[in-house]
Short mmCIF file of C-alpha atoms and ligand atoms in Angstrom, two decimals:
data_model
loop_
_atom_site.label_atom_id
_atom_site.label_comp_id
_atom_site.label_asym_id
_atom_site.label_seq_id
_atom_site.Cartn_x
_atom_site.Cartn_y
_atom_site.Cartn_z
CA UNK A 1 98.56 24.46 59.28
CA UNK A 2 96.09 23.30 56.93
CA UNK A 3 94.36 21.53 59.28
CA UNK A 4 94.61 23.71 62.31
CA UNK A 5 90.57 24.55 63.91
CA UNK A 6 89.73 27.87 62.66
CA UNK A 7 87.90 28.03 66.46
CA UNK A 8 89.45 25.33 68.81
CA UNK A 9 86.18 25.92 71.20
CA UNK A 10 82.43 25.47 70.04
CA UNK A 11 80.96 22.87 67.61
CA UNK A 12 83.13 20.76 65.40
CA UNK A 13 79.50 20.35 63.18
CA UNK A 14 76.64 22.96 63.45
CA UNK A 15 73.37 22.12 61.36
CA UNK A 16 70.63 24.59 61.72
CA UNK A 17 67.23 24.69 60.23
CA UNK A 18 68.26 21.87 57.16
CA UNK A 19 65.16 21.07 54.74
CA UNK A 20 66.81 18.57 52.11
CA UNK A 21 64.40 18.50 48.81
CA UNK A 22 63.82 15.02 46.60
CA UNK A 23 60.46 16.94 44.67
CA UNK A 24 57.94 18.03 47.20
CA UNK A 25 59.46 14.87 49.45
CA UNK A 26 60.91 16.40 53.16
CA UNK A 27 64.14 14.07 53.44
CA UNK A 28 65.54 16.65 55.97
CA UNK A 29 62.70 18.89 57.21
CA UNK A 30 64.31 20.80 59.87
CA UNK A 31 67.52 19.73 61.34
CA UNK A 32 69.08 21.04 64.17
CA UNK A 33 72.48 19.43 65.47
CA UNK A 34 75.85 20.26 66.85
CA UNK A 35 78.70 17.64 66.77
CA UNK A 36 81.04 19.17 69.45
CA UNK A 37 85.04 18.01 69.84
CA UNK A 38 85.63 14.45 70.66
CA UNK A 39 81.91 13.56 70.89
CA UNK A 40 80.43 10.01 68.95
CA UNK A 41 76.65 10.84 67.99
CA UNK A 42 74.99 7.91 66.40
CA UNK A 43 72.34 8.09 64.86
CA UNK A 44 69.32 5.70 63.94
CA UNK A 45 66.38 5.60 62.75
CA UNK A 46 63.88 3.22 60.26
CA UNK A 47 64.71 3.15 56.61
CA UNK A 48 63.63 5.81 55.08
CA UNK A 49 64.27 7.89 57.77
CA UNK A 50 66.49 10.67 56.02
CA UNK A 51 69.93 8.97 58.30
CA UNK A 52 72.25 9.03 54.97
CA UNK A 53 70.46 12.48 53.64
CA UNK A 54 71.68 14.15 57.08
CA UNK A 55 75.04 12.92 57.20
CA UNK A 56 75.33 13.71 53.84
CA UNK A 57 74.89 16.90 53.92
CA UNK A 58 77.55 17.14 56.81
CA UNK A 59 80.49 17.20 54.13
CA UNK A 60 78.08 18.44 51.61
CA UNK A 61 77.84 15.24 49.05
CA UNK A 62 74.15 16.41 49.05
CA UNK A 63 73.62 20.58 49.15
CA UNK A 64 70.34 22.04 51.38
CA UNK A 65 67.58 23.48 50.27
CA UNK A 66 67.25 25.35 54.00
CA UNK A 67 69.21 26.34 56.89
CA UNK A 68 72.88 26.56 57.15
CA UNK A 69 75.64 23.82 57.99
CA UNK A 70 78.37 25.08 59.93
CA UNK A 71 82.45 23.55 60.05
CA UNK A 72 84.31 25.12 63.08
CA UNK A 73 82.36 27.52 62.72
CA UNK A 74 82.74 28.42 59.27
CA UNK A 75 79.49 28.63 57.71
CA UNK A 76 79.75 26.56 54.44
CA UNK A 77 77.79 26.93 50.77
CA UNK A 78 79.48 27.03 48.27
CA UNK A 79 81.33 23.67 45.54
CA UNK A 80 84.83 25.31 46.85
CA UNK A 81 83.25 26.03 50.41
CA UNK A 82 82.59 22.85 50.81
CA UNK A 83 86.07 20.98 48.80
CA UNK A 84 88.24 22.39 50.91
CA UNK A 85 85.99 21.91 54.37
CA UNK A 86 85.79 18.42 53.54
CA UNK A 87 89.67 18.23 54.04
CA UNK A 88 88.48 17.82 57.88
CA UNK A 89 85.82 16.26 57.33
CA UNK A 90 86.91 12.56 56.37
CA UNK A 91 83.59 9.61 55.41
CA UNK A 92 83.69 6.23 55.50
CA UNK A 93 80.51 4.40 53.27
CA UNK A 94 78.61 0.44 53.73
CA UNK A 95 80.13 -0.40 50.79
CA UNK A 96 83.72 1.21 51.04
CA UNK A 97 84.59 2.22 47.75
CA UNK A 98 88.02 1.00 47.91
CA UNK A 99 89.19 3.01 44.57
CA UNK A 100 89.55 -1.12 42.47
CA UNK A 101 92.34 0.25 40.55
CA UNK A 102 95.27 1.13 42.90
CA UNK A 103 97.15 -0.82 46.00
CA UNK A 104 95.35 -0.85 49.13
CA UNK A 105 98.63 2.03 49.97
CA UNK A 106 97.28 4.60 46.83
CA UNK A 107 94.22 4.02 47.65
CA UNK A 108 95.55 5.76 51.12
CA UNK A 109 98.16 7.52 50.19
CA UNK A 110 96.31 9.60 47.33
CA UNK A 111 94.60 12.44 48.59
CA UNK A 112 96.55 13.32 51.59
CA UNK A 113 99.71 13.68 49.65
CA UNK A 114 97.50 15.26 47.00
CA UNK A 115 96.50 17.76 49.24
CA UNK A 116 99.37 18.37 50.95
CA UNK A 117 98.30 16.89 54.48
CA UNK A 118 101.32 15.42 54.61
CA UNK A 119 104.75 14.43 52.67
CA UNK A 120 104.80 11.12 50.37
CA UNK A 121 107.44 9.59 52.30
CA UNK A 122 105.59 10.34 55.60
CA UNK A 123 101.92 9.70 54.80
CA UNK A 124 103.22 6.76 53.61
CA UNK A 125 104.44 5.81 56.44
CA UNK A 126 101.58 7.27 58.75
CA UNK A 127 99.55 4.81 56.67
CA UNK A 128 101.76 2.15 57.56
CA UNK A 129 102.35 2.69 60.87
CA UNK A 130 97.81 2.83 60.24
CA UNK A 131 97.41 -0.38 58.63
CA UNK A 132 99.46 -2.09 61.29
CA UNK A 133 97.60 -0.70 63.36
CA UNK A 134 94.08 -2.12 61.90
CA UNK A 135 95.94 -5.43 61.13
CA UNK A 136 96.39 -4.94 57.57
CA UNK A 137 99.80 -3.92 56.83
CA UNK A 138 100.81 -6.80 55.05
CA UNK A 139 97.86 -5.99 52.43
CA UNK A 140 99.36 -2.93 51.67
CA UNK A 141 100.66 -3.35 48.00
CA UNK A 142 97.37 -5.55 47.32
CA UNK A 143 94.46 -4.74 44.63
CA UNK A 144 90.89 -4.37 46.92
CA UNK A 145 89.59 -7.00 44.92
CA UNK A 146 92.04 -9.30 47.76
CA UNK A 147 90.77 -7.92 50.25
CA UNK A 148 87.44 -9.52 52.82
CA UNK A 149 84.41 -6.48 53.02
CA UNK A 150 86.14 -6.08 56.57
CA UNK A 151 89.14 -5.66 55.47
CA UNK A 152 88.40 -2.71 53.60
CA UNK A 153 86.52 -1.93 55.07
CA UNK A 154 89.28 -1.74 57.61
CA UNK A 155 91.64 0.49 54.67
CA UNK A 156 88.92 2.85 54.22
CA UNK A 157 88.55 3.78 57.36
CA UNK A 158 92.49 4.51 57.31
CA UNK A 159 92.18 5.68 54.14
CA UNK A 160 89.70 8.24 55.95
CA UNK A 161 92.34 8.84 59.13
CA UNK A 162 95.32 9.08 55.94
CA UNK A 163 93.95 12.86 55.65
CA UNK A 164 94.04 14.14 59.40
CA UNK A 165 90.32 14.47 59.60
CA UNK A 166 89.18 16.07 62.31
CA UNK A 167 85.83 14.54 62.25
CA UNK A 168 84.96 11.10 60.45
CA UNK A 169 81.80 10.69 59.18
CA UNK A 170 80.07 6.41 58.63
CA UNK A 171 76.47 5.95 56.78
CA UNK A 172 76.34 2.18 57.90
CA UNK A 173 80.13 0.97 58.03
CA UNK A 174 78.95 -2.56 58.88
CA UNK A 175 75.80 -3.34 56.83
CA UNK A 176 77.88 -4.85 53.85
CA UNK A 177 79.57 -7.13 55.99
CA UNK A 178 79.05 -11.01 57.21
CA UNK A 179 77.77 -10.79 60.54
CA UNK A 180 81.41 -12.00 61.88
CA UNK A 181 83.60 -9.36 60.37
CA UNK A 182 81.26 -6.99 61.98
CA UNK A 183 83.15 -7.41 64.96
CA UNK A 184 86.66 -6.44 63.05
CA UNK A 185 85.53 -3.09 61.91
CA UNK A 186 84.08 -2.14 65.11
CA UNK A 187 86.26 -2.77 67.33
CA UNK A 188 89.01 -0.11 65.38
CA UNK A 189 85.65 2.31 65.24
CA UNK A 190 85.90 1.99 69.80
CA UNK A 191 89.18 2.07 69.27
CA UNK A 192 89.12 5.36 67.13
CA UNK A 193 86.49 6.71 69.93
CA UNK A 194 88.42 5.46 72.41
CA UNK A 195 91.50 8.00 70.84
CA UNK A 196 88.57 10.96 70.88
CA UNK A 197 87.47 11.11 67.27
CA UNK A 198 84.68 13.49 66.53
CA UNK A 199 82.07 10.79 64.55
CA UNK A 200 79.29 10.73 63.47
CA UNK A 201 77.61 7.22 62.86
CA UNK A 202 74.55 6.01 61.05
CA UNK A 203 74.30 2.14 62.48
CA UNK A 204 71.97 -0.58 63.66
CA UNK A 205 74.16 -2.21 65.54
CA UNK A 206 72.77 -1.06 69.39
CA UNK A 207 75.84 -2.84 70.66
CA UNK A 208 78.03 -0.06 69.25
CA UNK A 209 75.73 2.56 70.48
CA UNK A 210 75.34 1.66 74.00
CA UNK A 211 78.53 1.70 74.45
CA UNK A 212 80.34 4.12 72.75
CA UNK A 213 78.15 6.60 71.68
CA UNK A 214 78.40 10.32 73.64
CA UNK A 215 75.12 10.63 72.59
CA UNK A 216 72.07 8.58 70.32
CA UNK A 217 69.77 10.93 67.69
CA UNK A 218 66.70 8.91 66.82
CA UNK A 219 65.41 10.32 63.39
CA UNK A 220 62.45 9.64 61.99
CA UNK A 221 61.05 11.27 58.47
CA UNK A 222 63.00 13.28 58.22
CA UNK A 223 63.44 15.40 61.79
CA UNK A 224 64.88 14.20 65.13
CA UNK A 225 62.51 13.37 67.56
CA UNK A 226 64.93 12.70 69.95
CA UNK A 227 68.70 13.32 71.15
CA UNK A 228 69.85 12.19 74.26
CA UNK A 229 72.79 9.72 76.25
CA UNK A 230 72.37 6.16 75.50
CA UNK A 231 71.23 5.26 78.22
CA UNK A 232 68.46 7.31 78.08
CA UNK A 233 67.73 6.99 74.95
CA UNK A 234 68.08 3.22 74.77
CA UNK A 235 65.95 2.42 78.59
CA UNK A 236 63.44 4.92 79.24
CA UNK A 237 63.90 8.04 75.84
CA UNK A 238 60.88 10.25 75.99
CA UNK A 239 59.32 10.44 73.00
CA UNK A 240 56.46 7.35 71.80
CA UNK A 241 57.81 7.14 68.32
CA UNK A 242 61.71 6.13 69.60
CA UNK A 243 60.13 3.59 72.29
CA UNK A 244 57.96 2.76 69.03
CA UNK A 245 61.29 2.15 67.60
CA UNK A 246 63.21 -0.12 69.46
CA UNK A 247 61.23 -2.41 70.34
CA UNK A 248 60.49 -2.82 66.62
CA UNK A 249 63.86 -3.61 66.55
CA UNK A 250 64.46 -5.40 70.17
CA UNK B 1 85.30 -18.67 -18.50
CA UNK B 2 88.15 -21.10 -17.94
CA UNK B 3 89.29 -18.45 -14.71
CA UNK B 4 92.48 -20.80 -12.92
CA UNK B 5 93.03 -19.08 -10.30
CA UNK B 6 97.58 -17.87 -9.88
CA UNK B 7 99.33 -17.82 -6.26
CA UNK B 8 101.85 -17.39 -8.84
CA UNK B 9 100.12 -13.86 -9.82
CA UNK B 10 99.62 -13.10 -5.96
CA UNK B 11 103.30 -13.70 -4.69
CA UNK B 12 104.69 -11.36 -8.20
CA UNK B 13 102.25 -8.63 -7.25
CA UNK B 14 103.46 -8.86 -3.12
CA UNK B 15 106.24 -5.90 -3.29
CA UNK B 16 103.24 -3.99 -4.75
CA UNK B 17 100.76 -4.97 -2.30
CA UNK B 18 103.17 -4.15 0.74
CA UNK B 19 103.63 -1.20 0.15
CA UNK B 20 99.69 -0.18 0.20
CA UNK B 21 100.14 -2.07 2.56
CA UNK B 22 102.65 -0.26 4.35
CA UNK B 23 100.02 3.07 3.29
CA UNK B 24 97.15 1.73 4.74
CA UNK B 25 98.83 0.51 8.96
CA UNK B 26 100.45 4.68 9.05
CA UNK B 27 97.04 5.84 8.17
CA UNK B 28 95.38 3.66 10.30
CA UNK B 29 97.32 3.33 13.40
CA UNK B 30 97.57 7.07 13.34
CA UNK B 31 93.69 7.52 13.07
CA UNK B 32 93.27 5.37 15.70
CA UNK B 33 95.95 6.41 18.09
CA UNK B 34 94.29 10.13 16.79
CA UNK B 35 90.19 9.59 17.79
CA UNK B 36 91.50 7.33 20.95
CA UNK B 37 92.64 10.63 22.01
CA UNK B 38 89.44 12.77 20.94
CA UNK B 39 87.47 10.28 22.51
CA UNK B 40 88.54 10.20 26.10
CA UNK B 41 88.84 14.68 25.53
CA UNK B 42 85.84 14.36 24.81
CA UNK B 43 83.40 12.04 26.65
CA UNK B 44 85.84 14.60 30.08
CA UNK B 45 83.99 17.95 28.27
CA UNK B 46 81.22 15.90 28.32
CA UNK B 47 81.53 14.49 31.55
CA UNK B 48 82.54 17.92 33.23
CA UNK B 49 80.20 19.28 31.29
CA UNK B 50 82.32 22.36 30.68
CA UNK B 51 80.20 25.12 29.41
CA UNK B 52 79.69 25.77 25.67
CA UNK B 53 82.92 23.02 24.84
CA UNK B 54 79.96 20.10 26.23
CA UNK B 55 77.40 21.36 23.50
CA UNK B 56 80.53 21.36 21.13
CA UNK B 57 81.16 18.15 21.43
CA UNK B 58 77.67 17.25 21.17
CA UNK B 59 76.36 19.01 18.33
CA UNK B 60 80.43 17.34 16.31
CA UNK B 61 79.38 13.84 17.26
CA UNK B 62 75.97 14.09 15.70
CA UNK B 63 77.21 15.46 12.84
CA UNK B 64 80.06 13.04 12.20
CA UNK B 65 77.56 10.53 13.43
CA UNK B 66 74.89 11.77 10.45
CA UNK B 67 76.84 12.00 7.96
CA UNK B 68 78.78 9.37 5.46
CA UNK B 69 81.96 9.09 5.42
CA UNK B 70 82.79 9.24 2.35
CA UNK B 71 80.98 12.67 2.04
CA UNK B 72 82.98 13.72 4.93
CA UNK B 73 86.23 13.12 3.50
CA UNK B 74 86.28 14.76 0.21
CA UNK B 75 85.03 18.39 1.82
CA UNK B 76 87.84 17.92 4.43
CA UNK B 77 90.16 17.51 1.09
CA UNK B 78 88.88 20.04 -1.39
CA UNK B 79 87.17 21.89 1.47
CA UNK B 80 90.65 22.93 2.90
CA UNK B 81 92.38 23.01 -0.56
CA UNK B 82 88.70 25.74 -2.16
CA UNK B 83 89.91 27.82 1.14
CA UNK B 84 93.57 28.13 0.22
CA UNK B 85 95.16 25.31 2.95
CA UNK B 86 96.14 22.65 0.53
CA UNK B 87 96.71 19.12 2.61
CA UNK B 88 98.29 15.36 0.87
CA UNK B 89 95.94 12.35 0.95
CA UNK B 90 97.71 10.96 3.88
CA UNK B 91 97.39 14.04 6.14
CA UNK B 92 93.87 14.56 4.81
CA UNK B 93 92.72 10.85 5.06
CA UNK B 94 94.04 11.30 8.82
CA UNK B 95 91.98 14.33 9.77
CA UNK B 96 89.10 12.31 7.98
CA UNK B 97 89.18 8.83 9.88
CA UNK B 98 90.37 10.75 13.28
CA UNK B 99 86.87 12.91 13.63
CA UNK B 100 85.21 10.45 12.16
CA UNK B 101 86.55 7.84 15.18
CA UNK B 102 86.74 10.04 17.03
CA UNK B 103 83.38 10.83 17.22
CA UNK B 104 82.24 7.38 18.40
CA UNK B 105 84.88 7.62 20.49
CA UNK B 106 83.31 9.53 22.70
CA UNK B 107 79.89 8.21 23.01
CA UNK B 108 82.30 4.89 23.91
CA UNK B 109 84.33 6.96 26.46
CA UNK B 110 81.06 8.35 27.52
CA UNK B 111 80.12 5.05 29.04
CA UNK B 112 82.70 3.72 29.83
CA UNK B 113 82.58 7.21 32.65
CA UNK B 114 78.53 6.53 33.01
CA UNK B 115 79.52 2.39 33.42
CA UNK B 116 81.45 4.22 37.25
CA UNK B 117 79.58 3.87 40.43
CA UNK B 118 78.27 7.32 42.13
CA UNK B 119 79.76 5.72 45.52
CA UNK B 120 83.67 5.73 43.87
CA UNK B 121 82.67 9.57 42.49
CA UNK B 122 80.99 10.15 46.41
CA UNK B 123 84.60 8.70 47.85
CA UNK B 124 86.72 10.68 45.55
CA UNK B 125 84.57 14.22 46.72
CA UNK B 126 85.14 13.34 50.48
CA UNK B 127 88.31 13.41 49.52
CA UNK B 128 88.58 16.44 48.36
CA UNK B 129 89.64 15.96 44.95
CA UNK B 130 89.35 18.41 42.52
CA UNK B 131 86.94 17.29 39.25
CA UNK B 132 89.90 16.75 37.37
CA UNK B 133 91.48 15.16 40.27
CA UNK B 134 88.64 12.91 39.77
CA UNK B 135 88.63 12.29 35.91
CA UNK B 136 92.15 11.94 35.73
CA UNK B 137 93.02 9.75 38.85
CA UNK B 138 89.43 7.62 38.71
CA UNK B 139 86.99 7.98 35.80
CA UNK B 140 89.84 7.39 33.10
CA UNK B 141 91.97 4.93 34.76
CA UNK B 142 88.43 2.73 35.76
CA UNK B 143 85.85 3.89 32.61
CA UNK B 144 88.62 3.09 29.67
CA UNK B 145 89.39 0.36 30.51
CA UNK B 146 85.68 -0.58 30.25
CA UNK B 147 84.72 1.47 26.95
CA UNK B 148 87.63 -0.68 25.02
CA UNK B 149 85.66 -3.47 23.19
CA UNK B 150 83.41 -1.10 22.05
CA UNK B 151 86.57 1.20 21.14
CA UNK B 152 88.55 -1.59 19.45
CA UNK B 153 84.73 -1.80 17.04
CA UNK B 154 85.58 1.60 16.53
CA UNK B 155 88.85 1.27 15.85
CA UNK B 156 88.51 -1.76 13.40
CA UNK B 157 85.89 0.01 11.42
CA UNK B 158 88.34 2.96 11.41
CA UNK B 159 90.68 0.80 9.75
CA UNK B 160 88.46 -0.88 7.43
CA UNK B 161 87.22 2.73 6.71
CA UNK B 162 90.94 3.47 5.19
CA UNK B 163 89.41 1.88 2.12
CA UNK B 164 87.56 4.94 1.05
CA UNK B 165 90.72 6.97 1.49
CA UNK B 166 91.51 5.36 -1.92
CA UNK B 167 88.65 7.63 -2.99
CA UNK B 168 91.05 10.99 -2.54
CA UNK B 169 93.78 8.95 -4.42
CA UNK B 170 95.85 7.54 -1.77
CA UNK B 171 97.71 4.79 -2.39
CA UNK B 172 96.42 2.64 0.46
CA UNK B 173 95.96 -1.25 0.46
CA UNK B 174 92.61 -1.34 -1.87
CA UNK B 175 93.62 1.94 -4.04
CA UNK B 176 97.07 -0.46 -5.72
CA UNK B 177 94.51 -3.43 -5.47
CA UNK B 178 91.84 -1.38 -8.13
CA UNK B 179 95.29 -0.18 -10.19
CA UNK B 180 95.93 -3.31 -10.87
CA UNK B 181 92.97 -5.49 -11.67
CA UNK B 182 92.71 -1.92 -13.92
CA UNK B 183 95.12 -2.82 -15.46
CA UNK B 184 95.55 -6.65 -15.75
CA UNK B 185 91.99 -7.86 -14.49
CA UNK B 186 93.42 -10.58 -11.55
CA UNK B 187 90.21 -9.89 -9.64
CA UNK B 188 89.65 -12.82 -7.95
CA UNK B 189 93.75 -12.68 -7.05
CA UNK B 190 94.12 -9.50 -5.63
CA UNK B 191 90.96 -8.27 -3.88
CA UNK B 192 91.51 -12.36 -2.09
CA UNK B 193 95.80 -11.09 -1.38
CA UNK B 194 94.18 -7.70 0.08
CA UNK B 195 91.00 -9.44 1.68
CA UNK B 196 93.27 -11.91 4.07
CA UNK B 197 96.06 -8.85 5.03
CA UNK B 198 93.65 -6.39 6.43
CA UNK B 199 91.77 -10.21 8.23
CA UNK B 200 95.60 -9.74 9.72
CA UNK B 201 95.50 -6.19 10.69
CA UNK B 202 91.94 -6.49 12.46
CA UNK B 203 94.04 -9.36 13.61
CA UNK B 204 96.60 -7.50 14.90
CA UNK B 205 94.73 -5.03 16.62
CA UNK B 206 92.51 -7.21 18.26
CA UNK B 207 95.45 -8.82 20.19
CA UNK B 208 97.31 -5.82 20.80
CA UNK B 209 94.08 -4.40 22.83
CA UNK B 210 93.34 -7.63 24.82
CA UNK B 211 97.29 -7.20 25.83
CA UNK B 212 95.78 -3.85 27.33
CA UNK B 213 92.64 -5.08 28.36
CA UNK B 214 95.40 -8.39 30.17
CA UNK B 215 97.47 -5.62 32.32
CA UNK B 216 94.13 -2.96 32.63
CA UNK B 217 92.69 -5.86 34.39
CA UNK B 218 95.24 -7.21 36.23
CA UNK B 219 94.50 -5.07 40.09
CA UNK B 220 90.70 -6.49 39.39
CA UNK B 221 91.89 -10.48 39.60
CA UNK B 222 92.32 -11.04 43.43
N1 LIG C 1 68.89 10.85 45.46
C1 LIG C 1 66.91 10.76 46.05
N2 LIG C 1 66.19 11.10 45.23
C2 LIG C 1 64.49 10.57 45.81
N3 LIG C 1 64.66 10.73 46.91
C3 LIG C 1 65.54 9.93 47.13
C4 LIG C 1 66.55 9.91 47.76
N4 LIG C 1 67.89 9.53 48.37
C5 LIG C 1 67.37 10.05 48.93
N5 LIG C 1 65.82 10.07 48.74
C6 LIG C 1 64.92 9.54 50.18
O1 LIG C 1 65.11 10.55 51.02
C7 LIG C 1 64.17 9.57 52.66
C8 LIG C 1 65.42 9.55 53.13
O2 LIG C 1 66.50 8.70 52.38
P1 LIG C 1 67.67 8.59 53.19
O3 LIG C 1 68.59 7.72 52.32
O4 LIG C 1 68.31 9.80 54.01
O5 LIG C 1 67.05 7.15 54.21
P2 LIG C 1 68.19 6.45 55.50
O6 LIG C 1 67.31 6.89 57.04
O7 LIG C 1 69.39 6.57 55.10
O8 LIG C 1 67.08 4.95 55.67
P3 LIG C 1 68.05 3.24 55.61
O9 LIG C 1 68.08 3.66 56.62
O10 LIG C 1 66.87 2.37 54.41
O11 LIG C 1 69.76 4.05 54.80
C9 LIG C 1 63.76 8.53 51.70
O12 LIG C 1 62.31 7.76 51.67
C10 LIG C 1 64.38 8.53 50.43
O13 LIG C 1 63.30 7.47 49.44
MG1 LIG C 2 70.95 5.27 55.04
#
């Protein structure tokens, strides 16, 4: 059972005192956070506040310069640790990042078959079911170039899901999309959340945050300024910086 | 002063020229194939930053590109013979041209690898691909496609540079023509004839690569 959690209780992802530096600049300056199983955490904050850096530290795309990251209770540090941990933490990118030389089906099935998450037949069957649910079964044998942005992003979500991850990270998954297609992708994400997927989502879609988030994280200057349920963060934030940011965007 | 260009002379000598033509084709095709493999393997070693090997490849590329081809050919042909490893002029030619084209192809393919967006590398990482899987499943298919035009250039140069192999006595196209010219002094006829033959070869090579490009391009057409 390669995908079974090491510990069923406790947070899926936990970070303590995480520091990430670019030269002398601290993109993350001592971040503590936990993500519990089944929880949806939405990360908001001004541009350059470290949201992407934070979420990328959660699957080792950025290696931390200080503090530690724990996945399922296991501290992760070496390259090898991360390569194993990444089977359990999926990621969806702003620019979809589908492999352009592979069909939708290959994009989805390649990694799970390789990592022996399932046999090829099982994986393809599951992929087809998931494509059907996001309304893209008819695109299974097309190449990404033949799909709209919203369709590509839905495929990218299915691709992450095909690994049967314990959590999925989303870095501004709708920021590159036309306003008309943002809804398609958000709908898929909402359904995922309803089914109990653990999610960390960086987004500017405040409607999504209010509706779906269990907790909202507000970041500024590489630190977490405030964490709380959306009702609290959006209506009566504790910190002045949170207030200022929310006033600016609404 | 009264030089009459004779097509008949060319036609009469076509069988001899054809022998040289076939030697040129064989030496070039084998060298281009090996040079392409060297290019992909060398670029892969550099991409993965394989310790020691990566530096060796870097030095090899630098050395080949900073020295003229002719001494490289002599070095291999006479050098191997002088250490007791005699080698036919054909295989010495393949050896030299493959190493020469390979060095340029390492840089060509490396350029292709570098053109792949960082996002795709990160996507592969987040799907728990190991470095070799990234190389084989993403970098090679995408990078080689991008580097095809520059690899074609290098391959055309390998083909044209096969003419240098006359210096080690390989009876390729230019050698055959020179040989005839030194006996019968039909300079214009001979060089016009082999000029056309090289042209045909380059054209055939370009068409083959265009075909390959078309095949690899298929996914990118909406
Ligand atoms: N590779 C890098 N090299 C140098 N500086 C970087 C790098 N990546 C990020 N930074 C810097 O780190 C800080 C945090 O960047 P990050 O991308 O995490 O911000 P963000 O909150 O995601 O912003 P945005 O909303 O614009 O995406 C910024 O000041 C950015 O310039
Ligand atoms: Mg960002």
